[in-house]
Amino acid sequence: MSIPAQPHASTRAGSERRSEQRRLLSSFTGSCDSDLLKFNQLKFRKKKLKFCKSHIHDWGLFAMEPIAADEMVIEYVGQNIRQVIADMREKRYEDEGIGSSYMFRVDHDTIIDATKCGNFARFINHSCNVSVQQ
């Protein structure tokens, strides 16, 4: 009696992820152009980005491939804080000699501080067409 060969667990998991992705994308296609769909695409397809010195301001995050205007590139990660805390932190960062703080205003009440605990998204503040050596 022989036991049929089972697909390798990582192969099966990859196949299941792709199947789930197709199912999710097909459920949204044509029905709406939602932020959820864009986030889902970001989750499955990473953009080619390069973090390096910038001629504009210290460091920058550069796209290494064309990215459409409505495509999600990267999620801005940091601590959610209120304006009062942001003002205190900005002063503290200045006192500590931190030249650049990375705070992103979400709405009237919420700011994301990525200065000390963010990701590369904090360097995406550039808007230029500069070629970067790969």
Tab-separated table of N, CA and C in Angstrom:
chain	number	residue	atom	x	y	z
A	1	MET	N	0.842	-1.173	0.000
A	1	MET	CA	0.000	0.000	0.000
A	1	MET	C	0.884	1.232	0.000
A	2	SER	N	0.671	2.117	-0.942
A	2	SER	CA	1.477	3.338	-1.018
A	2	SER	C	0.613	4.560	-0.761
A	3	ILE	N	1.243	5.556	-0.206
A	3	ILE	CA	0.551	6.815	0.096
A	3	ILE	C	0.888	7.788	-1.025
A	4	PRO	N	-0.146	8.413	-1.623
A	4	PRO	CA	0.133	9.356	-2.710
A	4	PRO	C	0.991	10.527	-2.211
A	5	ALA	N	1.863	10.978	-3.070
A	5	ALA	CA	2.740	12.110	-2.707
A	5	ALA	C	1.909	13.365	-2.506
A	6	GLN	N	2.220	14.092	-1.449
A	6	GLN	CA	1.545	15.350	-1.156
A	6	GLN	C	2.415	16.503	-1.665
A	7	PRO	N	1.803	17.562	-2.192
A	7	PRO	CA	2.612	18.709	-2.602
A	7	PRO	C	3.318	19.305	-1.389
A	8	HIS	N	4.486	19.840	-1.613
A	8	HIS	CA	5.253	20.476	-0.542
A	8	HIS	C	4.403	21.581	0.086
A	9	ALA	N	4.464	21.725	1.413
A	9	ALA	CA	3.625	22.681	2.139
A	9	ALA	C	3.773	24.101	1.626
A	10	SER	N	5.013	24.549	1.325
A	10	SER	CA	5.199	25.924	0.861
A	10	SER	C	4.616	26.119	-0.532
A	11	THR	N	4.687	25.091	-1.393
A	11	THR	CA	4.093	25.163	-2.725
A	11	THR	C	2.587	25.265	-2.612
A	12	ARG	N	2.016	24.432	-1.745
A	12	ARG	CA	0.574	24.447	-1.537
A	12	ARG	C	0.136	25.803	-0.973
A	13	ALA	N	0.878	26.346	-0.014
A	13	ALA	CA	0.527	27.623	0.588
A	13	ALA	C	0.591	28.745	-0.448
A	14	GLY	N	1.621	28.725	-1.303
A	14	GLY	CA	1.751	29.735	-2.353
A	14	GLY	C	0.600	29.665	-3.330
A	15	SER	N	0.228	28.460	-3.697
A	15	SER	CA	-0.896	28.255	-4.613
A	15	SER	C	-2.189	28.751	-3.993
A	16	GLU	N	-2.369	28.447	-2.709
A	16	GLU	CA	-3.586	28.895	-2.021
A	16	GLU	C	-3.629	30.419	-1.919
A	17	ARG	N	-2.467	31.059	-1.684
A	17	ARG	CA	-2.421	32.528	-1.619
A	17	ARG	C	-2.790	33.141	-2.961
A	18	ARG	N	-2.237	32.584	-4.042
A	18	ARG	CA	-2.555	33.113	-5.370
A	18	ARG	C	-4.024	32.916	-5.694
A	19	SER	N	-4.568	31.787	-5.306
A	19	SER	CA	-5.986	31.520	-5.534
A	19	SER	C	-6.847	32.522	-4.756
A	20	GLU	N	-6.473	32.762	-3.513
A	20	GLU	CA	-7.203	33.735	-2.684
A	20	GLU	C	-7.095	35.132	-3.283
A	21	GLN	N	-5.919	35.490	-3.775
A	21	GLN	CA	-5.725	36.797	-4.402
A	21	GLN	C	-6.637	36.945	-5.624
A	22	ARG	N	-6.660	35.914	-6.483
A	22	ARG	CA	-7.525	35.974	-7.672
A	22	ARG	C	-8.993	36.104	-7.268
A	23	ARG	N	-9.390	35.366	-6.231
A	23	ARG	CA	-10.780	35.424	-5.775
A	23	ARG	C	-11.131	36.829	-5.281
A	24	LEU	N	-10.245	37.410	-4.484
A	24	LEU	CA	-10.492	38.752	-3.958
A	24	LEU	C	-10.531	39.788	-5.071
A	25	LEU	N	-9.564	39.704	-5.996
A	25	LEU	CA	-9.524	40.674	-7.082
A	25	LEU	C	-10.749	40.562	-7.977
A	26	SER	N	-11.176	39.329	-8.269
A	26	SER	CA	-12.344	39.167	-9.142
A	26	SER	C	-13.614	39.663	-8.464
A	27	SER	N	-13.693	39.578	-7.142
A	27	SER	CA	-14.886	40.062	-6.446
A	27	SER	C	-14.978	41.582	-6.481
A	28	PHE	N	-13.844	42.273	-6.681
A	28	PHE	CA	-13.841	43.734	-6.723
A	28	PHE	C	-13.867	44.278	-8.148
A	29	THR	N	-13.398	43.499	-9.104
A	29	THR	CA	-13.253	43.987	-10.471
A	29	THR	C	-14.581	44.488	-11.019
A	30	GLY	N	-14.542	45.711	-11.503
A	30	GLY	CA	-15.723	46.297	-12.121
A	30	GLY	C	-16.735	46.842	-11.138
A	31	SER	N	-16.735	46.363	-9.905
A	31	SER	CA	-17.762	46.804	-8.971
A	31	SER	C	-17.393	48.096	-8.264
A	32	CYS	N	-16.107	48.285	-7.958
A	32	CYS	CA	-15.694	49.524	-7.289
A	32	CYS	C	-14.190	49.684	-7.387
A	33	ASP	N	-13.738	50.925	-7.252
A	33	ASP	CA	-12.300	51.219	-7.254
A	33	ASP	C	-11.938	51.608	-5.830
A	34	SER	N	-11.905	50.628	-4.959
A	34	SER	CA	-11.771	50.927	-3.530
A	34	SER	C	-10.338	50.945	-3.052
A	35	ASP	N	-10.127	51.615	-1.915
A	35	ASP	CA	-8.816	51.615	-1.273
A	35	ASP	C	-8.469	50.216	-0.789
A	36	LEU	N	-9.478	49.420	-0.437
A	36	LEU	CA	-9.251	48.050	-0.001
A	36	LEU	C	-8.580	47.247	-1.109
A	37	LEU	N	-9.033	47.432	-2.338
A	37	LEU	CA	-8.431	46.732	-3.470
A	37	LEU	C	-6.975	47.149	-3.636
A	38	LYS	N	-6.708	48.445	-3.527
A	38	LYS	CA	-5.337	48.930	-3.671
A	38	LYS	C	-4.452	48.376	-2.561
A	39	PHE	N	-4.980	48.320	-1.335
A	39	PHE	CA	-4.212	47.766	-0.226
A	39	PHE	C	-3.949	46.287	-0.464
A	40	ASN	N	-4.950	45.577	-0.963
A	40	ASN	CA	-4.795	44.153	-1.254
A	40	ASN	C	-3.708	43.943	-2.303
A	41	GLN	N	-3.676	44.799	-3.320
A	41	GLN	CA	-2.646	44.687	-4.343
A	41	GLN	C	-1.268	44.939	-3.739
A	42	LEU	N	-1.163	45.914	-2.829
A	42	LEU	CA	0.109	46.203	-2.174
A	42	LEU	C	0.575	45.003	-1.366
A	43	LYS	N	-0.366	44.330	-0.727
A	43	LYS	CA	-0.024	43.181	0.113
A	43	LYS	C	0.617	42.066	-0.707
A	44	PHE	N	0.158	41.880	-1.939
A	44	PHE	CA	0.637	40.765	-2.746
A	44	PHE	C	1.747	41.139	-3.720
A	45	ARG	N	1.835	42.401	-4.113
A	45	ARG	CA	2.847	42.795	-5.099
A	45	ARG	C	3.645	43.960	-4.549
A	46	LYS	N	4.878	43.704	-4.191
A	46	LYS	CA	5.754	44.736	-3.658
A	46	LYS	C	6.322	45.561	-4.810
A	47	LYS	N	6.405	46.854	-4.598
A	47	LYS	CA	6.991	47.748	-5.592
A	47	LYS	C	8.510	47.732	-5.445
A	48	LYS	N	9.192	47.935	-6.556
A	48	LYS	CA	10.651	48.019	-6.526
A	48	LYS	C	11.025	49.442	-6.144
A	49	LEU	N	11.560	49.596	-4.931
A	49	LEU	CA	11.925	50.897	-4.398
A	49	LEU	C	13.387	50.872	-3.976
A	50	LYS	N	14.017	52.042	-3.994
A	50	LYS	CA	15.405	52.133	-3.566
A	50	LYS	C	15.553	53.317	-2.612
A	51	PHE	N	16.152	53.048	-1.474
A	51	PHE	CA	16.423	54.057	-0.458
A	51	PHE	C	17.867	54.511	-0.647
A	52	CYS	N	18.076	55.802	-0.915
A	52	CYS	CA	19.440	56.294	-1.110
A	52	CYS	C	19.509	57.801	-0.900
A	53	LYS	N	20.725	58.349	-0.942
A	53	LYS	CA	20.921	59.785	-0.782
A	53	LYS	C	20.182	60.525	-1.884
A	54	SER	N	19.641	61.678	-1.514
A	54	SER	CA	18.879	62.479	-2.462
A	54	SER	C	19.539	63.834	-2.657
A	55	HIS	N	19.449	64.368	-3.844
A	55	HIS	CA	19.978	65.700	-4.116
A	55	HIS	C	19.024	66.774	-3.585
A	56	ILE	N	17.802	66.401	-3.287
A	56	ILE	CA	16.799	67.365	-2.823
A	56	ILE	C	16.902	67.586	-1.320
A	57	HIS	N	16.888	66.499	-0.543
A	57	HIS	CA	16.924	66.628	0.918
A	57	HIS	C	17.395	65.325	1.549
A	58	ASP	N	18.615	65.272	1.987
A	58	ASP	CA	19.182	64.115	2.688
A	58	ASP	C	18.902	62.790	1.987
A	59	TRP	N	17.906	62.072	2.484
A	59	TRP	CA	17.592	60.742	1.980
A	59	TRP	C	16.260	60.760	1.253
A	60	GLY	N	16.101	59.819	0.327
A	60	GLY	CA	14.853	59.714	-0.416
A	60	GLY	C	14.541	58.273	-0.753
A	61	LEU	N	13.306	58.038	-1.104
A	61	LEU	CA	12.850	56.734	-1.553
A	61	LEU	C	12.488	56.886	-3.018
A	62	PHE	N	13.126	56.109	-3.873
A	62	PHE	CA	12.959	56.258	-5.308
A	62	PHE	C	12.316	55.009	-5.907
A	63	ALA	N	11.396	55.223	-6.831
A	63	ALA	CA	10.755	54.122	-7.545
A	63	ALA	C	11.712	53.619	-8.614
A	64	MET	N	11.872	52.325	-8.672
A	64	MET	CA	12.755	51.708	-9.662
A	64	MET	C	11.946	51.090	-10.802
A	65	GLU	N	10.670	51.436	-10.848
A	65	GLU	CA	9.780	50.984	-11.909
A	65	GLU	C	8.676	52.017	-12.051
A	66	PRO	N	8.049	52.104	-13.208
A	66	PRO	CA	6.938	53.053	-13.361
A	66	PRO	C	5.789	52.674	-12.419
A	67	ILE	N	5.194	53.682	-11.801
A	67	ILE	CA	4.063	53.455	-10.893
A	67	ILE	C	2.949	54.396	-11.305
A	68	ALA	N	1.777	53.849	-11.555
A	68	ALA	CA	0.625	54.652	-11.974
A	68	ALA	C	0.187	55.578	-10.845
A	69	ALA	N	-0.467	56.658	-11.227
A	69	ALA	CA	-0.885	57.682	-10.260
A	69	ALA	C	-1.797	57.124	-9.172
A	70	ASP	N	-2.615	56.133	-9.478
A	70	ASP	CA	-3.572	55.632	-8.482
A	70	ASP	C	-3.108	54.344	-7.791
A	71	GLU	N	-1.875	53.918	-8.029
A	71	GLU	CA	-1.374	52.696	-7.396
A	71	GLU	C	-0.860	52.981	-5.991
A	72	MET	N	-1.101	52.046	-5.090
A	72	MET	CA	-0.558	52.148	-3.750
A	72	MET	C	0.893	51.691	-3.806
A	73	VAL	N	1.784	52.474	-3.168
A	73	VAL	CA	3.207	52.190	-3.239
A	73	VAL	C	3.696	51.530	-1.962
A	74	ILE	N	3.425	52.160	-0.833
A	74	ILE	CA	3.907	51.666	0.455
A	74	ILE	C	3.035	52.267	1.542
A	75	GLU	N	2.840	51.541	2.606
A	75	GLU	CA	2.042	52.042	3.732
A	75	GLU	C	2.935	52.872	4.649
A	76	TYR	N	2.452	54.060	5.035
A	76	TYR	CA	3.191	54.929	5.950
A	76	TYR	C	2.982	54.401	7.359
A	77	VAL	N	4.065	53.979	8.012
A	77	VAL	CA	3.988	53.335	9.325
A	77	VAL	C	4.641	54.223	10.372
A	78	GLY	N	4.026	54.311	11.544
A	78	GLY	CA	4.564	55.080	12.658
A	78	GLY	C	3.582	55.065	13.815
A	79	GLN	N	3.770	55.977	14.749
A	79	GLN	CA	2.876	56.062	15.906
A	79	GLN	C	1.788	57.095	15.643
A	80	ASN	N	0.534	56.720	15.898
A	80	ASN	CA	-0.581	57.662	15.793
A	80	ASN	C	-0.576	58.552	17.026
A	81	ILE	N	-0.476	59.867	16.798
A	81	ILE	CA	-0.444	60.814	17.908
A	81	ILE	C	-1.372	61.992	17.620
A	82	ARG	N	-1.673	62.763	18.680
A	82	ARG	CA	-2.484	63.973	18.541
A	82	ARG	C	-1.578	65.176	18.297
A	83	GLN	N	-2.165	66.294	17.906
A	83	GLN	CA	-1.417	67.505	17.595
A	83	GLN	C	-0.584	67.973	18.784
A	84	VAL	N	-1.139	67.925	20.001
A	84	VAL	CA	-0.417	68.373	21.195
A	84	VAL	C	0.873	67.579	21.369
A	85	ILE	N	0.799	66.274	21.187
A	85	ILE	CA	1.981	65.411	21.308
A	85	ILE	C	2.953	65.700	20.173
A	86	ALA	N	2.443	65.925	18.973
A	86	ALA	CA	3.304	66.231	17.830
A	86	ALA	C	4.105	67.505	18.079
A	87	ASP	N	3.469	68.513	18.651
A	87	ASP	CA	4.167	69.762	18.958
A	87	ASP	C	5.282	69.523	19.976
A	88	MET	N	4.993	68.739	21.015
A	88	MET	CA	6.008	68.436	22.038
A	88	MET	C	7.163	67.637	21.433
A	89	ARG	N	6.843	66.654	20.600
A	89	ARG	CA	7.893	65.832	19.991
A	89	ARG	C	8.761	66.645	19.043
A	90	GLU	N	8.139	67.532	18.289
A	90	GLU	CA	8.905	68.351	17.357
A	90	GLU	C	9.947	69.182	18.109
A	91	LYS	N	9.545	69.754	19.233
A	91	LYS	CA	10.467	70.531	20.075
A	91	LYS	C	11.567	69.625	20.635
A	92	ARG	N	11.164	68.444	21.124
A	92	ARG	CA	12.146	67.503	21.676
A	92	ARG	C	13.136	67.034	20.618
A	93	TYR	N	12.652	66.736	19.418
A	93	TYR	CA	13.537	66.307	18.340
A	93	TYR	C	14.552	67.408	18.013
A	94	GLU	N	14.082	68.643	18.006
A	94	GLU	CA	14.966	69.773	17.748
A	94	GLU	C	16.034	69.876	18.840
A	95	ASP	N	15.621	69.731	20.099
A	95	ASP	CA	16.563	69.778	21.230
A	95	ASP	C	17.575	68.632	21.173
A	96	GLU	N	17.151	67.472	20.653
A	96	GLU	CA	18.030	66.306	20.553
A	96	GLU	C	18.953	66.373	19.346
A	97	GLY	N	18.753	67.372	18.494
A	97	GLY	CA	19.597	67.515	17.315
A	97	GLY	C	19.151	66.680	16.128
A	98	ILE	N	17.937	66.185	16.186
A	98	ILE	CA	17.392	65.428	15.052
A	98	ILE	C	16.988	66.447	13.993
A	99	GLY	N	17.696	66.441	12.872
A	99	GLY	CA	17.492	67.454	11.840
A	99	GLY	C	16.155	67.375	11.137
A	100	SER	N	15.661	66.193	10.912
A	100	SER	CA	14.389	66.026	10.206
A	100	SER	C	13.464	65.148	11.025
A	101	SER	N	12.240	65.626	11.195
A	101	SER	CA	11.231	64.766	11.811
A	101	SER	C	10.301	64.337	10.679
A	102	TYR	N	9.691	63.194	10.849
A	102	TYR	CA	8.848	62.630	9.800
A	102	TYR	C	7.449	62.412	10.345
A	103	MET	N	6.652	63.475	10.279
A	103	MET	CA	5.276	63.422	10.756
A	103	MET	C	4.347	63.669	9.581
A	104	PHE	N	3.319	62.842	9.501
A	104	PHE	CA	2.357	62.906	8.409
A	104	PHE	C	0.966	63.131	8.988
A	105	ARG	N	0.332	64.234	8.585
A	105	ARG	CA	-1.013	64.533	9.086
A	105	ARG	C	-2.042	63.718	8.306
A	106	VAL	N	-2.835	62.947	9.032
A	106	VAL	CA	-3.887	62.138	8.422
A	106	VAL	C	-5.180	62.949	8.326
A	107	ASP	N	-5.540	63.586	9.429
A	107	ASP	CA	-6.727	64.435	9.474
A	107	ASP	C	-6.517	65.484	10.565
A	108	HIS	N	-7.571	66.188	10.928
A	108	HIS	CA	-7.468	67.271	11.910
A	108	HIS	C	-6.916	66.792	13.248
A	109	ASP	N	-7.245	65.571	13.640
A	109	ASP	CA	-6.875	65.065	14.970
A	109	ASP	C	-5.705	64.090	14.987
A	110	THR	N	-5.338	63.528	13.849
A	110	THR	CA	-4.382	62.421	13.833
A	110	THR	C	-3.138	62.742	13.014
A	111	ILE	N	-1.991	62.451	13.611
A	111	ILE	CA	-0.696	62.592	12.945
A	111	ILE	C	0.043	61.282	13.145
A	112	ILE	N	0.737	60.824	12.113
A	112	ILE	CA	1.560	59.627	12.239
A	112	ILE	C	3.008	60.083	12.333
A	113	ASP	N	3.661	59.740	13.440
A	113	ASP	CA	5.062	60.091	13.648
A	113	ASP	C	5.923	58.881	13.307
A	114	ALA	N	6.681	59.003	12.218
A	114	ALA	CA	7.557	57.922	11.766
A	114	ALA	C	9.030	58.259	12.014
A	115	THR	N	9.276	59.296	12.809
A	115	THR	CA	10.642	59.759	13.020
A	115	THR	C	11.544	58.678	13.605
A	116	LYS	N	11.073	57.998	14.635
A	116	LYS	CA	11.921	56.992	15.295
A	116	LYS	C	11.420	55.568	15.104
A	117	CYS	N	10.201	55.397	14.681
A	117	CYS	CA	9.682	54.024	14.542
A	117	CYS	C	8.816	53.902	13.298
A	118	GLY	N	9.370	54.281	12.165
A	118	GLY	CA	8.630	54.178	10.923
A	118	GLY	C	9.322	53.229	9.957
A	119	ASN	N	8.885	53.281	8.720
A	119	ASN	CA	9.510	52.474	7.672
A	119	ASN	C	10.028	53.407	6.581
A	120	PHE	N	10.424	52.860	5.445
A	120	PHE	CA	10.984	53.675	4.367
A	120	PHE	C	9.979	54.672	3.784
A	121	ALA	N	8.710	54.506	4.051
A	121	ALA	CA	7.708	55.429	3.516
A	121	ALA	C	7.975	56.864	3.959
A	122	ARG	N	8.619	57.036	5.100
A	122	ARG	CA	8.890	58.396	5.582
A	122	ARG	C	9.821	59.166	4.646
A	123	PHE	N	10.523	58.483	3.766
A	123	PHE	CA	11.437	59.150	2.839
A	123	PHE	C	10.822	59.389	1.462
A	124	ILE	N	9.518	59.224	1.330
A	124	ILE	CA	8.863	59.308	0.036
A	124	ILE	C	8.360	60.722	-0.260
A	125	ASN	N	8.901	61.698	0.424
A	125	ASN	CA	8.423	63.074	0.309
A	125	ASN	C	8.948	63.810	-0.915
A	126	HIS	N	9.541	63.140	-1.856
A	126	HIS	CA	10.099	63.778	-3.033
A	126	HIS	C	9.101	63.755	-4.187
A	127	SER	N	9.262	64.682	-5.086
A	127	SER	CA	8.456	64.695	-6.294
A	127	SER	C	9.353	65.154	-7.432
A	128	CYS	N	9.997	64.204	-8.048
A	128	CYS	CA	10.905	64.563	-9.133
A	128	CYS	C	11.081	63.382	-10.063
A	129	ASN	N	11.627	63.656	-11.226
A	129	ASN	CA	11.935	62.609	-12.193
A	129	ASN	C	13.441	62.466	-12.278
A	130	VAL	N	14.015	61.799	-11.310
A	130	VAL	CA	15.459	61.628	-11.225
A	130	VAL	C	15.789	60.178	-11.502
A	131	SER	N	16.747	59.939	-12.355
A	131	SER	CA	17.188	58.570	-12.591
A	131	SER	C	18.119	58.158	-11.480
A	132	VAL	N	17.929	56.961	-10.981
A	132	VAL	CA	18.761	56.412	-9.920
A	132	VAL	C	19.512	55.228	-10.491
A	133	GLN	N	20.811	55.174	-10.239
A	133	GLN	CA	21.621	54.053	-10.696
A	133	GLN	C	21.193	52.805	-9.945
A	134	GLN	N	20.989	51.701	-10.646
A	134	GLN	CA	20.575	50.464	-9.982
A	134	GLN	C	21.721	49.700	-9.444
